[in-house]
Amino acid sequence: MNRYEALFVLIPSLTEEEVKAAIERVKGVIEGNGGVVDNVDEWGKRRLAYEINKINEGYYVLCNFTSNPELPKELDRVLRISDNVMRHIIVNLD
């Protein structure tokens, strides 16, 4: 089991319920594949360093989790196809 950190940026036009649903979807992928979510830190809306698709803001979420080495590949796939996620990165902390 390795420790990982996933940071993803959601589009800012989402409602509070849609943000919670997106976070729960990520947690569901992690826990559904044998991982353990250690911490979810919602940073909220922040200004982006550069404009992405004519959008200047994003809703940042940081998620720390522990899992086997195959899970980040699946999480990356899910985040890539999600329409609500603008950018994401998954980092191995070990």
Coordinates of C-alpha atoms in Angstrom, one line a residue:
M1 CA 0.0 0.0 0.0
N2 CA 1.4 3.4 -1.0
R3 CA 0.3 6.9 0.0
Y4 CA -0.9 9.2 -2.8
E5 CA -2.1 12.8 -3.1
A6 CA -4.7 13.8 -5.8
L7 CA -5.3 17.5 -6.5
F8 CA -8.1 18.2 -8.9
V9 CA -9.7 21.5 -10.2
L10 CA -13.4 21.5 -10.8
I11 CA -15.2 24.0 -13.0
P12 CA -16.4 27.0 -10.9
S13 CA -19.9 27.1 -12.2
L14 CA -20.9 23.9 -10.3
T15 CA -23.5 24.2 -7.5
E16 CA -22.6 23.0 -4.0
E17 CA -24.4 19.7 -4.5
E18 CA -22.6 19.1 -7.8
V19 CA -19.2 19.7 -6.1
K20 CA -20.1 17.3 -3.3
A21 CA -21.2 14.7 -5.9
A22 CA -17.9 15.1 -7.7
I23 CA -15.9 14.6 -4.5
E24 CA -18.0 11.6 -3.5
R25 CA -17.4 10.1 -7.0
V26 CA -13.6 10.4 -6.5
K27 CA -13.9 8.9 -3.0
G28 CA -16.1 6.1 -4.4
V29 CA -13.5 5.2 -7.0
I30 CA -10.8 5.1 -4.3
E31 CA -12.8 3.1 -1.8
G32 CA -14.4 0.9 -4.4
N33 CA -11.0 -0.3 -5.6
G34 CA -9.6 -1.2 -2.1
G35 CA -8.1 2.2 -1.2
V36 CA -8.6 4.2 2.0
V37 CA -9.3 8.0 1.9
D38 CA -7.2 9.6 4.6
N39 CA -8.2 13.3 4.1
V40 CA -10.2 15.5 1.8
D41 CA -9.4 19.2 1.9
E42 CA -11.6 21.5 -0.1
W43 CA -9.7 24.7 -0.9
G44 CA -12.6 26.4 -2.5
K45 CA -12.7 28.7 -5.5
R46 CA -9.3 30.2 -6.4
R47 CA -7.9 32.1 -9.3
L48 CA -6.1 30.0 -11.9
A49 CA -2.5 30.8 -12.8
Y50 CA -3.5 30.9 -16.4
E51 CA -6.8 30.8 -18.3
I52 CA -8.2 27.4 -19.3
N53 CA -10.9 27.4 -21.9
K54 CA -11.7 31.1 -21.1
I55 CA -12.2 30.2 -17.4
N56 CA -10.2 32.2 -14.8
E57 CA -11.3 30.4 -11.6
G58 CA -11.5 26.8 -10.4
Y59 CA -12.7 24.9 -7.3
Y60 CA -9.7 23.2 -5.8
V61 CA -9.9 19.9 -3.9
L62 CA -6.9 18.0 -2.4
C63 CA -7.4 14.3 -1.5
N64 CA -4.9 12.1 0.4
F65 CA -5.4 8.4 0.1
T66 CA -3.6 5.0 0.6
S67 CA -4.0 2.3 -2.1
N68 CA -2.3 -0.3 -4.2
P69 CA -0.2 0.9 -7.1
E70 CA -2.9 0.1 -9.7
L71 CA -5.5 2.4 -8.3
P72 CA -4.0 5.8 -9.4
K73 CA -4.3 4.6 -13.1
E74 CA -8.0 4.0 -12.7
L75 CA -8.5 7.2 -10.8
D76 CA -6.6 9.1 -13.6
R77 CA -8.9 7.5 -16.2
V78 CA -12.1 8.5 -14.3
L79 CA -10.9 12.1 -13.8
R80 CA -9.9 12.4 -17.5
I81 CA -13.4 11.5 -18.7
S82 CA -15.3 13.6 -16.0
D83 CA -16.8 16.8 -17.5
N84 CA -16.6 18.6 -14.2
V85 CA -12.8 18.3 -13.8
M86 CA -10.6 20.8 -15.6
R87 CA -7.2 19.6 -14.4
H88 CA -5.9 17.0 -12.1
I89 CA -2.6 15.5 -10.8
I90 CA -1.9 12.4 -8.7
V91 CA 1.4 12.2 -6.9
N92 CA 3.0 9.3 -5.0
L93 CA 4.1 10.5 -1.6
D94 CA 6.4 7.6 -0.8

